[in-house]
PDB file of C-alpha atoms in Angstrom:
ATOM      1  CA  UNK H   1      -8.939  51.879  53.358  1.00 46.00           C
ATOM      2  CA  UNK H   2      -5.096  51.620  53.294  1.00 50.00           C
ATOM      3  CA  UNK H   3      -5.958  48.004  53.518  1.00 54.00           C
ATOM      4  CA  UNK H   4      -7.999  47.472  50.549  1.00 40.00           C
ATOM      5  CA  UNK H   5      -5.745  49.537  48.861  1.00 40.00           C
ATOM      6  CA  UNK H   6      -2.509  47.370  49.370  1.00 55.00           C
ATOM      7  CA  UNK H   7      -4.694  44.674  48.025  1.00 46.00           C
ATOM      8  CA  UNK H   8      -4.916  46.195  45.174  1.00 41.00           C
ATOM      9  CA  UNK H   9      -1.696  47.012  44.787  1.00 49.00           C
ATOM     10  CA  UNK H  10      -1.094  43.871  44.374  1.00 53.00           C
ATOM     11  CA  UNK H  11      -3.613  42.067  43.099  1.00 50.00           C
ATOM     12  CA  UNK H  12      -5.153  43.582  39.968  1.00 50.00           C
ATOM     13  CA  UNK H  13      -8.389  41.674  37.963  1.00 45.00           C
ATOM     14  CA  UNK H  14      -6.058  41.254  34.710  1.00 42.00           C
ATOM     15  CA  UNK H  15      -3.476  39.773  36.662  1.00 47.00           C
ATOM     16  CA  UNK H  16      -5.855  37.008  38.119  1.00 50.00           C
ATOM     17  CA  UNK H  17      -7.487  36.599  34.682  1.00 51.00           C
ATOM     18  CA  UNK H  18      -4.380  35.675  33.253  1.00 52.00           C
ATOM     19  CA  UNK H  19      -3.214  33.306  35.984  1.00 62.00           C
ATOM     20  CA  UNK H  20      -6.435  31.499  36.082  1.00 73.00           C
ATOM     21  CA  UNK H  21      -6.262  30.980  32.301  1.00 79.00           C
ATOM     22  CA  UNK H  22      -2.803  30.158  32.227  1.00 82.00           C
ATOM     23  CA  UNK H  23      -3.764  27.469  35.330  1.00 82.00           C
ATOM     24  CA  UNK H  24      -6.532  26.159  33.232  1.00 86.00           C
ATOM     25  CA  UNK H  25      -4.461  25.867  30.085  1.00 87.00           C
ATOM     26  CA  UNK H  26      -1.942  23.318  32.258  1.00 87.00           C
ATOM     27  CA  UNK H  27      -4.756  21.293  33.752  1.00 86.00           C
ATOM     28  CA  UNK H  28      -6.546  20.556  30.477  1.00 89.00           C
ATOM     29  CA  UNK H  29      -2.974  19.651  28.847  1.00 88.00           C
ATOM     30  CA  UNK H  30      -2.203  17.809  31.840  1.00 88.00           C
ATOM     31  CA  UNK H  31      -5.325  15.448  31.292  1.00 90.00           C
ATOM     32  CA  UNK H  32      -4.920  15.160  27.766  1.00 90.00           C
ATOM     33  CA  UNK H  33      -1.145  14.554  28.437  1.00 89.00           C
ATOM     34  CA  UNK H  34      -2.047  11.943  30.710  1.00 90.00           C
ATOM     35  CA  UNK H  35      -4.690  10.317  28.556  1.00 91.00           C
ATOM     36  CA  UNK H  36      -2.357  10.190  25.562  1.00 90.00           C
ATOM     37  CA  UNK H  37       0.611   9.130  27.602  1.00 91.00           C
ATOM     38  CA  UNK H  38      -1.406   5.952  29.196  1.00 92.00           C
ATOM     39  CA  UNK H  39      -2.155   4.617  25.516  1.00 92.00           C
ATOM     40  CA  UNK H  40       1.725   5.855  24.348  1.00 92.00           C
ATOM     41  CA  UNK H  41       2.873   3.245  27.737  1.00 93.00           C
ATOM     42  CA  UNK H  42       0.318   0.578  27.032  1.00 93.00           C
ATOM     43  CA  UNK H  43       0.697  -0.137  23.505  1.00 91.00           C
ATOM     44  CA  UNK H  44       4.367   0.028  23.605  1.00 93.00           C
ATOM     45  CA  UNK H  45       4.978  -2.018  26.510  1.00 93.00           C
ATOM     46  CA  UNK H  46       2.413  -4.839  25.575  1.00 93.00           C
ATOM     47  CA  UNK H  47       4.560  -4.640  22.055  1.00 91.00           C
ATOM     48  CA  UNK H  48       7.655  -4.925  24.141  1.00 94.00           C
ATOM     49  CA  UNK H  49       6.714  -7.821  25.812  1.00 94.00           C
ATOM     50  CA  UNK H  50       5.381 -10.110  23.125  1.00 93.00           C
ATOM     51  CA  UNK H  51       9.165  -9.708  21.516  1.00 93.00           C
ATOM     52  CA  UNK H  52      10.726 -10.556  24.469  1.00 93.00           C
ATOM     53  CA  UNK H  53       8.482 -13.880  25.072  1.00 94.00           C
ATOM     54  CA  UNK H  54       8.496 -14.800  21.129  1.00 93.00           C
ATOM     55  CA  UNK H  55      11.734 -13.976  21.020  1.00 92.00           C
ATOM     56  CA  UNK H  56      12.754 -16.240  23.704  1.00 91.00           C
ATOM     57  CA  UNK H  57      10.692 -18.878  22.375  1.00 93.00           C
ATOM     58  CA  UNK H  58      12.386 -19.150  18.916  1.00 93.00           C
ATOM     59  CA  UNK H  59      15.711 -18.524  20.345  1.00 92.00           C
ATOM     60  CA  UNK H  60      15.107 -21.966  22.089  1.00 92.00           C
ATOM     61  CA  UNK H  61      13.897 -23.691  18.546  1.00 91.00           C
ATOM     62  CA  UNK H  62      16.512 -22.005  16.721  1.00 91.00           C
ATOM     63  CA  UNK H  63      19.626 -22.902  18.866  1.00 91.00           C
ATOM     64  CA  UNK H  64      17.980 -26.441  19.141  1.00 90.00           C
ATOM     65  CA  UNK H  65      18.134 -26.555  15.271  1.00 89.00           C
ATOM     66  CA  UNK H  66      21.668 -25.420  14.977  1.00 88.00           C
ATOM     67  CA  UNK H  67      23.006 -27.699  17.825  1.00 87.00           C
ATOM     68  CA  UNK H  68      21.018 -30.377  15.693  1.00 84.00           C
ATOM     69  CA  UNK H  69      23.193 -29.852  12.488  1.00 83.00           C
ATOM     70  CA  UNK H  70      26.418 -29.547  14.002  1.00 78.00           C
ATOM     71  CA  UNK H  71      27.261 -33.564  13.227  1.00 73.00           C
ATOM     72  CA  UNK H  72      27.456 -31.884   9.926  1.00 70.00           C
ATOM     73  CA  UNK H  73      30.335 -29.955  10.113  1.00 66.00           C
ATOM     74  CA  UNK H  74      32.587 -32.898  11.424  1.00 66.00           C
ATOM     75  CA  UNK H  75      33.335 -36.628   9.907  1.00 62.00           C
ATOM     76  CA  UNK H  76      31.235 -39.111  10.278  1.00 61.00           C
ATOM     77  CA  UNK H  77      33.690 -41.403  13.172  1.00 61.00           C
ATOM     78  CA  UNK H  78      32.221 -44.499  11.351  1.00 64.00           C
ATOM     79  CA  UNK H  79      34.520 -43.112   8.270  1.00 60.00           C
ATOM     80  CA  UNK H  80      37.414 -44.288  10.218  1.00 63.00           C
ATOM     81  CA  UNK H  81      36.659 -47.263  11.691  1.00 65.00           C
ATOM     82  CA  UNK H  82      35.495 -48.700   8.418  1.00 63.00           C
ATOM     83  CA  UNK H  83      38.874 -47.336   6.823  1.00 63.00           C
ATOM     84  CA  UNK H  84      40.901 -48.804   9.648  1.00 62.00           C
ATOM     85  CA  UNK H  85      38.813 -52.722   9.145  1.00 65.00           C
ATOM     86  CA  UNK H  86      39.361 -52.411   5.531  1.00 67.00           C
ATOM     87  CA  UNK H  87      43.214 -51.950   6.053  1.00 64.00           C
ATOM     88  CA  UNK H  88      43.140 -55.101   8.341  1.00 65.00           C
ATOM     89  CA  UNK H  89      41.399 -57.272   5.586  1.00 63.00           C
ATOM     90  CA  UNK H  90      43.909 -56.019   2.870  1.00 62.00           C
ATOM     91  CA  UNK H  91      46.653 -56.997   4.850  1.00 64.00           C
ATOM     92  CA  UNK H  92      45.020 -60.358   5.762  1.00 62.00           C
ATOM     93  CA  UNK H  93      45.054 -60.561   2.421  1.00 63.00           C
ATOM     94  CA  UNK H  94      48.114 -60.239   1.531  1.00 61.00           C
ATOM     95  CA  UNK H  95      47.503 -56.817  -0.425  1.00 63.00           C
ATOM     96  CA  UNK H  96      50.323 -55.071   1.530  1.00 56.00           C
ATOM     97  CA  UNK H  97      50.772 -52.543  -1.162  1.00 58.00           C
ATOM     98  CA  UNK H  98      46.857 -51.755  -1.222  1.00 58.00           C
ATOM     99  CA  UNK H  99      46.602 -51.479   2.317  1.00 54.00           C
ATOM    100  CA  UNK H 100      49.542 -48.691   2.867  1.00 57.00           C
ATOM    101  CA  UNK H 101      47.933 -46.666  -0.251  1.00 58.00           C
ATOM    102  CA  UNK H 102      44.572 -45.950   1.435  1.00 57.00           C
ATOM    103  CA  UNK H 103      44.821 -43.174   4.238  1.00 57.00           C
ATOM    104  CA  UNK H 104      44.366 -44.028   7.774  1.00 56.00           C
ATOM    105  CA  UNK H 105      42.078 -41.205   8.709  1.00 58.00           C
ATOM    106  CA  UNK H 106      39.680 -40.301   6.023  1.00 56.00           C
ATOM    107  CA  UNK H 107      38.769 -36.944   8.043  1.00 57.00           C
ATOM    108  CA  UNK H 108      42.029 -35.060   7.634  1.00 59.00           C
ATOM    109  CA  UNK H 109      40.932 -34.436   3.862  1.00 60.00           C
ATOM    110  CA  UNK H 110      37.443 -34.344   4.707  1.00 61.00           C
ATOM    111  CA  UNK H 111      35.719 -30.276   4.500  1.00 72.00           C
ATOM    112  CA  UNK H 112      31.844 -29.450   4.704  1.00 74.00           C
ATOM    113  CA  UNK H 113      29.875 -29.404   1.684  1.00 81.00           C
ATOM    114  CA  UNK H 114      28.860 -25.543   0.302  1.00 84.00           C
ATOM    115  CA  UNK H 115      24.897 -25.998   0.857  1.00 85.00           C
ATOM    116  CA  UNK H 116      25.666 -27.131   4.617  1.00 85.00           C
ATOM    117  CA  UNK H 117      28.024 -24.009   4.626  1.00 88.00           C
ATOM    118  CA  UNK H 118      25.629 -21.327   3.951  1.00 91.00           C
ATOM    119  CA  UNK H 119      22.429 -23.151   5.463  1.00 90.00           C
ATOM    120  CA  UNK H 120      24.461 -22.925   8.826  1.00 90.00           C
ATOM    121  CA  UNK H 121      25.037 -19.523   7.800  1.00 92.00           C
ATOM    122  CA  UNK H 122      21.454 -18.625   7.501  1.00 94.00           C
ATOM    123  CA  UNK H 123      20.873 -20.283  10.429  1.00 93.00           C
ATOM    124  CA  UNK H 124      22.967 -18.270  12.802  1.00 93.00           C
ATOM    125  CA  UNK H 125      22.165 -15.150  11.031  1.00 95.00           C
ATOM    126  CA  UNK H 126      18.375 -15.845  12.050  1.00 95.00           C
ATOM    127  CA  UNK H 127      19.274 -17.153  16.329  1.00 94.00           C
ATOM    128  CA  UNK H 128      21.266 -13.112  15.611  1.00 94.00           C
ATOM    129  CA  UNK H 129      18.616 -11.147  14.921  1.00 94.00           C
ATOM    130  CA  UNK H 130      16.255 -12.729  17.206  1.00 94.00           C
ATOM    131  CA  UNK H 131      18.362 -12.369  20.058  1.00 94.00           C
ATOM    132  CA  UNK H 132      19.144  -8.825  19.058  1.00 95.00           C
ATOM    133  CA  UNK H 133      15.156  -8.160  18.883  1.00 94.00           C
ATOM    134  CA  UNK H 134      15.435  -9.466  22.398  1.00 94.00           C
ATOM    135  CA  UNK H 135      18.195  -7.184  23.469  1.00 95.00           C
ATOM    136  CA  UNK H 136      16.557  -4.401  21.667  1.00 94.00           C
ATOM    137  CA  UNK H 137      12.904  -5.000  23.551  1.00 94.00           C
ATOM    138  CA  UNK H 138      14.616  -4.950  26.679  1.00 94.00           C
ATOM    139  CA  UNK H 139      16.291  -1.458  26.189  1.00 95.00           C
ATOM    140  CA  UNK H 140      12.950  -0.467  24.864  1.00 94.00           C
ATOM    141  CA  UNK H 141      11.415  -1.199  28.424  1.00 94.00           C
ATOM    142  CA  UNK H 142      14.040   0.705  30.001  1.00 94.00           C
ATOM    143  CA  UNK H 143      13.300   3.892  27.633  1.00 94.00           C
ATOM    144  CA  UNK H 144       9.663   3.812  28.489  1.00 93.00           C
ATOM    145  CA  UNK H 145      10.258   3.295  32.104  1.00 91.00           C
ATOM    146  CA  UNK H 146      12.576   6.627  31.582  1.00 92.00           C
ATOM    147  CA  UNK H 147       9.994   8.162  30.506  1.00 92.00           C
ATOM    148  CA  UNK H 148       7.286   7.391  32.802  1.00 90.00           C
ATOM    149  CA  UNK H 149       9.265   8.178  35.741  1.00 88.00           C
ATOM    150  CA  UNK H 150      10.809  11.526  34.540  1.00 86.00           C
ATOM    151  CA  UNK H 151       8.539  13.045  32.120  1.00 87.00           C
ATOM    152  CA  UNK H 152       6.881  15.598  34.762  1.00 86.00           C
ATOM    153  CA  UNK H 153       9.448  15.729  37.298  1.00 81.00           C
ATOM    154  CA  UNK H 154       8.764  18.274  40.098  1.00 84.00           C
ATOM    155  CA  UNK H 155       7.887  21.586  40.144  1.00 82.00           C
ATOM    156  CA  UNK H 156       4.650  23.868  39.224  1.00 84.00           C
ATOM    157  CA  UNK H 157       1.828  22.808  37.004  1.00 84.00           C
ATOM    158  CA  UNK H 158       3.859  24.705  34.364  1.00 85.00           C
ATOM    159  CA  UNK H 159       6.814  23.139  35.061  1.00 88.00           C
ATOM    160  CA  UNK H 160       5.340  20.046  34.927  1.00 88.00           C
ATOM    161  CA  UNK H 161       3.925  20.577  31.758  1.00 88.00           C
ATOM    162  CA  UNK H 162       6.839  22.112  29.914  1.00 89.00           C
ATOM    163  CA  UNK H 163       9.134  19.015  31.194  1.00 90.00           C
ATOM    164  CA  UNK H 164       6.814  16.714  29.428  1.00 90.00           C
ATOM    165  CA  UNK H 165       6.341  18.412  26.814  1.00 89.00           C
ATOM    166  CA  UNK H 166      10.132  18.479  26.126  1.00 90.00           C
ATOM    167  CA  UNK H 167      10.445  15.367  26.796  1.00 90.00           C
ATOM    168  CA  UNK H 168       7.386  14.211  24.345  1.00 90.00           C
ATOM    169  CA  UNK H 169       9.542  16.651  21.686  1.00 90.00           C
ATOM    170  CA  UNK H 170      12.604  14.170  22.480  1.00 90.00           C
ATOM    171  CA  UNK H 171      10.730  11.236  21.680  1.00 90.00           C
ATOM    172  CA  UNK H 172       9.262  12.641  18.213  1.00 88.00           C
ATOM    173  CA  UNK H 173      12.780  14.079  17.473  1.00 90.00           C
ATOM    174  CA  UNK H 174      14.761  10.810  17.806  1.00 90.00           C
ATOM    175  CA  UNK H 175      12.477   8.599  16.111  1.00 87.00           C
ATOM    176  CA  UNK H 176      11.283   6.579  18.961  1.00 91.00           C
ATOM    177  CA  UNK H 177       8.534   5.157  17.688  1.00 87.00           C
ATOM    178  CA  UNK H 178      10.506   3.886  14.359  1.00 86.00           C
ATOM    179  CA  UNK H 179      13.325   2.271  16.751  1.00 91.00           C
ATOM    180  CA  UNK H 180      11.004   0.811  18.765  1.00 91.00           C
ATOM    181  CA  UNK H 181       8.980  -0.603  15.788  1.00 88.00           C
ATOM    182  CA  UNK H 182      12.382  -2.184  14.488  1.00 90.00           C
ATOM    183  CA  UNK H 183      12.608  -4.371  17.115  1.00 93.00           C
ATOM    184  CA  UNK H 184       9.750  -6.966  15.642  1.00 92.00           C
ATOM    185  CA  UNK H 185      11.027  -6.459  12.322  1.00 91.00           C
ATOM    186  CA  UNK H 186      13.799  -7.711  13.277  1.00 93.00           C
ATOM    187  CA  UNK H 187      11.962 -11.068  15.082  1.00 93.00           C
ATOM    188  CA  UNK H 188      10.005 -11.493  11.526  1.00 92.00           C
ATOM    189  CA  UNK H 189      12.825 -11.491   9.437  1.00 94.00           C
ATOM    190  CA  UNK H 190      14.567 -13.873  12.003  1.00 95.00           C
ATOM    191  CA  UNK H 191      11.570 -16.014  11.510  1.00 93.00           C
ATOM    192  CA  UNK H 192      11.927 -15.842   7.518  1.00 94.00           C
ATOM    193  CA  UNK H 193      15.334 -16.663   7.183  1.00 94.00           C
ATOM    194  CA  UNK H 194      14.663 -19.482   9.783  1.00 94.00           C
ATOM    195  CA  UNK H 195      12.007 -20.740   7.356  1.00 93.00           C
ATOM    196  CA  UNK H 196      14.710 -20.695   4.251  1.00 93.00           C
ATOM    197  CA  UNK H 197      17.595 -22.252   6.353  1.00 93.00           C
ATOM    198  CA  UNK H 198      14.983 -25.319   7.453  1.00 92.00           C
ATOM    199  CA  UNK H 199      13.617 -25.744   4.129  1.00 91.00           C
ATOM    200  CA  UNK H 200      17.113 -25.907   2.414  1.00 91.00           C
ATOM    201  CA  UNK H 201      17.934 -28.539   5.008  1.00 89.00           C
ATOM    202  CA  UNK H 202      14.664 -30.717   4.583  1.00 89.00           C
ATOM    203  CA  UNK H 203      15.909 -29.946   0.147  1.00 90.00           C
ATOM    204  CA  UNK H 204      19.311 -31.735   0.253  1.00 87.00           C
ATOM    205  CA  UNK H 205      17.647 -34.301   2.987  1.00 86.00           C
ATOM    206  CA  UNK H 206      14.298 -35.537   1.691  1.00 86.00           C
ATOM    207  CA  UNK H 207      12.629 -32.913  -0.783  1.00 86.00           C
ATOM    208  CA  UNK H 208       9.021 -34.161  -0.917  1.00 87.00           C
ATOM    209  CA  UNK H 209       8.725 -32.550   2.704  1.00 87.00           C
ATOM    210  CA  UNK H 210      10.692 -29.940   2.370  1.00 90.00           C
ATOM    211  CA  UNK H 211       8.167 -28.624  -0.615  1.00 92.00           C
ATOM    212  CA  UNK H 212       5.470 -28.532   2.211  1.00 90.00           C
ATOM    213  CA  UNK H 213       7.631 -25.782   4.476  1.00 89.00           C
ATOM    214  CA  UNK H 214       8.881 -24.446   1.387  1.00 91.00           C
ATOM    215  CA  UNK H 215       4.758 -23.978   0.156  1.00 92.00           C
ATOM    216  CA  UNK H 216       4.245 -22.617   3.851  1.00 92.00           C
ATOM    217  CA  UNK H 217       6.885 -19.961   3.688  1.00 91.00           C
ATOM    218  CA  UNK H 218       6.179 -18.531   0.871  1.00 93.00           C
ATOM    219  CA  UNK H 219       2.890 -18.273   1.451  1.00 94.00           C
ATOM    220  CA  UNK H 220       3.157 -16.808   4.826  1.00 92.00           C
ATOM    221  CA  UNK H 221       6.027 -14.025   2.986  1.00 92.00           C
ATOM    222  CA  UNK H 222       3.240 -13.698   0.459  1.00 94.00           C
ATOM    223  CA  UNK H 223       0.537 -13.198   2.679  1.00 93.00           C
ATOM    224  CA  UNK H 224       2.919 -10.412   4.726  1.00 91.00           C
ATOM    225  CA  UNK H 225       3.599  -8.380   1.842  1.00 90.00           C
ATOM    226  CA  UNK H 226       0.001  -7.763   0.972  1.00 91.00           C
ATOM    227  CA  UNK H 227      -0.720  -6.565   4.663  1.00 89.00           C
ATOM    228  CA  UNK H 228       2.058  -4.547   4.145  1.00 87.00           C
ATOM    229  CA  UNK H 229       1.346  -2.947   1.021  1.00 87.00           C
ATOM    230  CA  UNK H 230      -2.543  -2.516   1.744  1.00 88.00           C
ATOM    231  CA  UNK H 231      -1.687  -0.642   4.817  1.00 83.00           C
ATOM    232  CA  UNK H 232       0.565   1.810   2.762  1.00 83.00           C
ATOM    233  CA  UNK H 233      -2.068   2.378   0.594  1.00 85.00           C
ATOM    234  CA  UNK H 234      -4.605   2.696   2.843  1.00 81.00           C
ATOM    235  CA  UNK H 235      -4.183   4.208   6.517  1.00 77.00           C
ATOM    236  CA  UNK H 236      -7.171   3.074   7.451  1.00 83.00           C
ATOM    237  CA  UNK H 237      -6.346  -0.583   6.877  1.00 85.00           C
ATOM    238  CA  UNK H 238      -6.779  -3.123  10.170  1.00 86.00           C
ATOM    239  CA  UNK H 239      -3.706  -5.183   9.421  1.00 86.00           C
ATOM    240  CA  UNK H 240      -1.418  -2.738  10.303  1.00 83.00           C
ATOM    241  CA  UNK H 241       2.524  -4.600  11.202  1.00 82.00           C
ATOM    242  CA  UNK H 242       5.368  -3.034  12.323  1.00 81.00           C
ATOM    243  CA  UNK H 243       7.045  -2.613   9.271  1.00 81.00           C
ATOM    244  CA  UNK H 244       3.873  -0.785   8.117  1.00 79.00           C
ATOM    245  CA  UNK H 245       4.249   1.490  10.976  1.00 75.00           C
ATOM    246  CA  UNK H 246       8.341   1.657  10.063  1.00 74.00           C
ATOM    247  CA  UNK H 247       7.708   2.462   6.637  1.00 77.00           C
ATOM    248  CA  UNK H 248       5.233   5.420   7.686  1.00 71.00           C
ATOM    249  CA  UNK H 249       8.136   6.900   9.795  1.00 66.00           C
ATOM    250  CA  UNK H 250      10.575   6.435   7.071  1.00 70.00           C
ATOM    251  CA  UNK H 251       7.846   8.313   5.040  1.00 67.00           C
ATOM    252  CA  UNK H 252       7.021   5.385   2.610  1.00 66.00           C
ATOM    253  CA  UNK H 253       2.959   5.641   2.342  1.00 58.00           C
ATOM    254  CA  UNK H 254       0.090   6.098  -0.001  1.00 51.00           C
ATOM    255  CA  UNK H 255       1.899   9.224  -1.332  1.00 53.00           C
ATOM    256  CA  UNK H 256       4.805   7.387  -3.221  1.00 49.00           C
ATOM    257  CA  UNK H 257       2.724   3.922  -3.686  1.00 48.00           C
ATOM    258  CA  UNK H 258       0.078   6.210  -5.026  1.00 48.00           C
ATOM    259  CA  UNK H 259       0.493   9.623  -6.199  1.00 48.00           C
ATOM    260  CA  UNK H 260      -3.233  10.235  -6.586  1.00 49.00           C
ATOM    261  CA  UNK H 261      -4.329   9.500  -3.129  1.00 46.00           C
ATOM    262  CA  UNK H 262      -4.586  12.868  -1.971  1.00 46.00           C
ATOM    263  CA  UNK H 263      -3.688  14.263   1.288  1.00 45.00           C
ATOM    264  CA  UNK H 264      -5.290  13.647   4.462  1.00 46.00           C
ATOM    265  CA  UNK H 265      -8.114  11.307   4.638  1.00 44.00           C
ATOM    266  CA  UNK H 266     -11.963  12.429   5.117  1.00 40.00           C
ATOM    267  CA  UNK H 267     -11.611  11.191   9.002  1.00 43.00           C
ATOM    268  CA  UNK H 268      -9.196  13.438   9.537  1.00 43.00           C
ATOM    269  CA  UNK H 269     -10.607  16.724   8.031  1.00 45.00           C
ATOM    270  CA  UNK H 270     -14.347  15.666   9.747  1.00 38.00           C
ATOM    271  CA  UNK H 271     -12.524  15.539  13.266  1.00 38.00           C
ATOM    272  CA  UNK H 272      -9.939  18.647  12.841  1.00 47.00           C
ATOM    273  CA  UNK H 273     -13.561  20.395  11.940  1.00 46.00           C
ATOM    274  CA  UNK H 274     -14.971  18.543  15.338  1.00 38.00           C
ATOM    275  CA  UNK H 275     -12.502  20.145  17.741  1.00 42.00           C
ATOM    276  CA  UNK H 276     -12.702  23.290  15.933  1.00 48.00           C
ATOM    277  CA  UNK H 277     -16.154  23.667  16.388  1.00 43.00           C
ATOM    278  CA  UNK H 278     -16.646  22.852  19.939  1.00 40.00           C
ATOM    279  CA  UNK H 279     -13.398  24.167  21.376  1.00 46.00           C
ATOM    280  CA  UNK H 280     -12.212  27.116  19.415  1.00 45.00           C
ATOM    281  CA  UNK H 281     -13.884  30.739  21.559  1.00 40.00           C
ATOM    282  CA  UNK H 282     -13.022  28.605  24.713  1.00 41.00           C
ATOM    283  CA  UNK H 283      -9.637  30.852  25.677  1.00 40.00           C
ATOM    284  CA  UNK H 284      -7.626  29.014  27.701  1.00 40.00           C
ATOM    285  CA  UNK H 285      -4.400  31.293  27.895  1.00 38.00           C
ATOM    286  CA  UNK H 286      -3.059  34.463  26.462  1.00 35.00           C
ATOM    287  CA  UNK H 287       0.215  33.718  24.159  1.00 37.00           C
ATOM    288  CA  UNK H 288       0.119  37.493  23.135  1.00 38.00           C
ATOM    289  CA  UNK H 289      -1.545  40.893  22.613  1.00 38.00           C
ATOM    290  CA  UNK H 290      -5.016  39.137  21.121  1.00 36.00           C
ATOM    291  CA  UNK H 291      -3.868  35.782  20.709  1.00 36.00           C
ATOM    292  CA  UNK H 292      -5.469  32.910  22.748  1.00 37.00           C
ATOM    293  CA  UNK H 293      -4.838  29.469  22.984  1.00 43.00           C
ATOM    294  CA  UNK H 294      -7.921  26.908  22.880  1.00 44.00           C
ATOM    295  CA  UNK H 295      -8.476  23.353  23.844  1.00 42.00           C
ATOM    296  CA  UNK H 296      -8.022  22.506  20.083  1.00 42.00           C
ATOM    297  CA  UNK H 297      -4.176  23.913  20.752  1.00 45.00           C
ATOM    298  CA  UNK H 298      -3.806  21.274  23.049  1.00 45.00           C
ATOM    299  CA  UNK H 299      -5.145  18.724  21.609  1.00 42.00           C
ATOM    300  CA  UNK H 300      -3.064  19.377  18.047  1.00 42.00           C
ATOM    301  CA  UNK H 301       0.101  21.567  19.268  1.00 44.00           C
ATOM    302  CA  UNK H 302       1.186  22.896  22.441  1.00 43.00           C
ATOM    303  CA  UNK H 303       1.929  26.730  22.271  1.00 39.00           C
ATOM    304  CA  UNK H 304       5.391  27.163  24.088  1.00 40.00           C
ATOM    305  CA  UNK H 305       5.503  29.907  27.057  1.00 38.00           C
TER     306      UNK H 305
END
């Protein structure tokens, strides 16, 4: 009898209720954790790696480009040979006087034209940004490693759960998903103003194929846009970019495009009704005198403890 009645003392039927519920609230967030985390890790590392191979890529094409129009920002070394023969026949000539007035070396007045100027310019500003896009995919690997080694750590289920959590909060708070998003904007720009720098080029050299990259580019830019601005009208839109996804963040959407779009779309009020129905009355945890967290918690908000 004394037996059972330590037992009791200190185990009571409450307290196990609530530790089984609170056990059962960290399993089912763990799984759903783990389920959301998997897509978070696949979809940003498969981004993360197609900007670091393109990237790479066009880096090659774009220094090859620049090293090719380097010969234009010296003399042509033909200038001064022909300079230097045409002194020789003067003076075979007898035109002393004609021969000392023409300058030995053409180059030392000789400066690049403006268009080669600011084509080069345009040039290096696009081999920039796509090796920053490179840089910046290669930090972004690092940050998801980061977080896919620490975001449980060690401890209790609870633990566990809390550290992710906190460390999910982290990743909402400081705009992960728009800085990681940047990182292929940055590549597509670097591919536009590569476009403009080799058309301008092709302009000044032969302009009857230059209209054909021209035609291309600004169809492609054209062609962009649309995607672009569909998919802020529309969430539901396939052609979702990055900057789409950047724009969101930045809170640039159907909203300001179109005022009379209304708030969320039918999906999401016929799913929010879904969980509702088939996981609200399944108590998971006690947050408080009458208060219960459900599976729909989890799966929308996580109730802090």
């Amino acid at each position: 009898m004394k037996e059972v009645l330590e037992v009791l003392k200190d185990s009571t039927i409450a307290s196990k209720s609530g530790k089984d519920e609170r056990s059962r609230f960290w399993r089912v967030y763990k799984r759903v954790a783990e389920e959301h985390d998997s897509e978070f890790l696949e979809r940003y590392t498969s981004d993360m790696n197609i900007v670091l191979i393109f990237s790479g890529l066009f880096s090659a094409v774009g220094t090859s480009f620049i090293v090719a129009m380097e010969s234009d920002f010296s003399p042509d070394p033909s200038d001064t040979t022909n300079a230097l023969l045409k002194q020789l026949v003067q003076i075979g000539l007898g035109n002393l006087a004609e021969a000392g007035s023409a300058p030995v070396d053409p180059a030392s007045g000789w400066s690049p034209t403006a268009p080669t100027l600011w084509i080069q310019t345009i040039a290096y500003a696009s081999l920039s940004m796509s090796l920053l896009a490179a840089f910046g995919a290669v930090l972004g690997m690092q940050w998801l490693g980061y977080y896919k080694s620490k975001r449980y750590g060690r401890g209790s289920q609870e633990q566990q759960g809390k550290r992710r959590q906190e460390q999910f909060d982290g990743i909402v708070t400081w705009y992960f998903d728009g800085v990681v998003q940047s990182f292929p904007v940055l590549l597509q720009i670097s591919l536009l103003l590569f476009g403009i720098a080799l058309g301008a080029k092709l302009w000044y050299e032969q302009a009857s194929i230059a209209w054909v990259l021209i035609g291309t580019t600004v169809f492609g830019f054209l062609f962009y846009s649309l995607t672009v601005m569909a998919c802020l009208i529309s969430p539901t839109c396939p052609f979702q970019t990055p900057i789409s996804s950047l724009l969101h963040v930045l809170r640039i959407d159907s909203r300001i495009i179109s005022p009379n779009s209304g708030g969320r779309s039918p999906s999401e009020s016929t799913l929010q009704g879904f969980y509702t129905r088939y996981s609200n009355g399944f108590p998971v945890i006690s947050s408080g005198p009458g208060r219960y967290c459900t599976v729909s918690d989890v799966l929308f908000h996580v109730h802090r403890f």
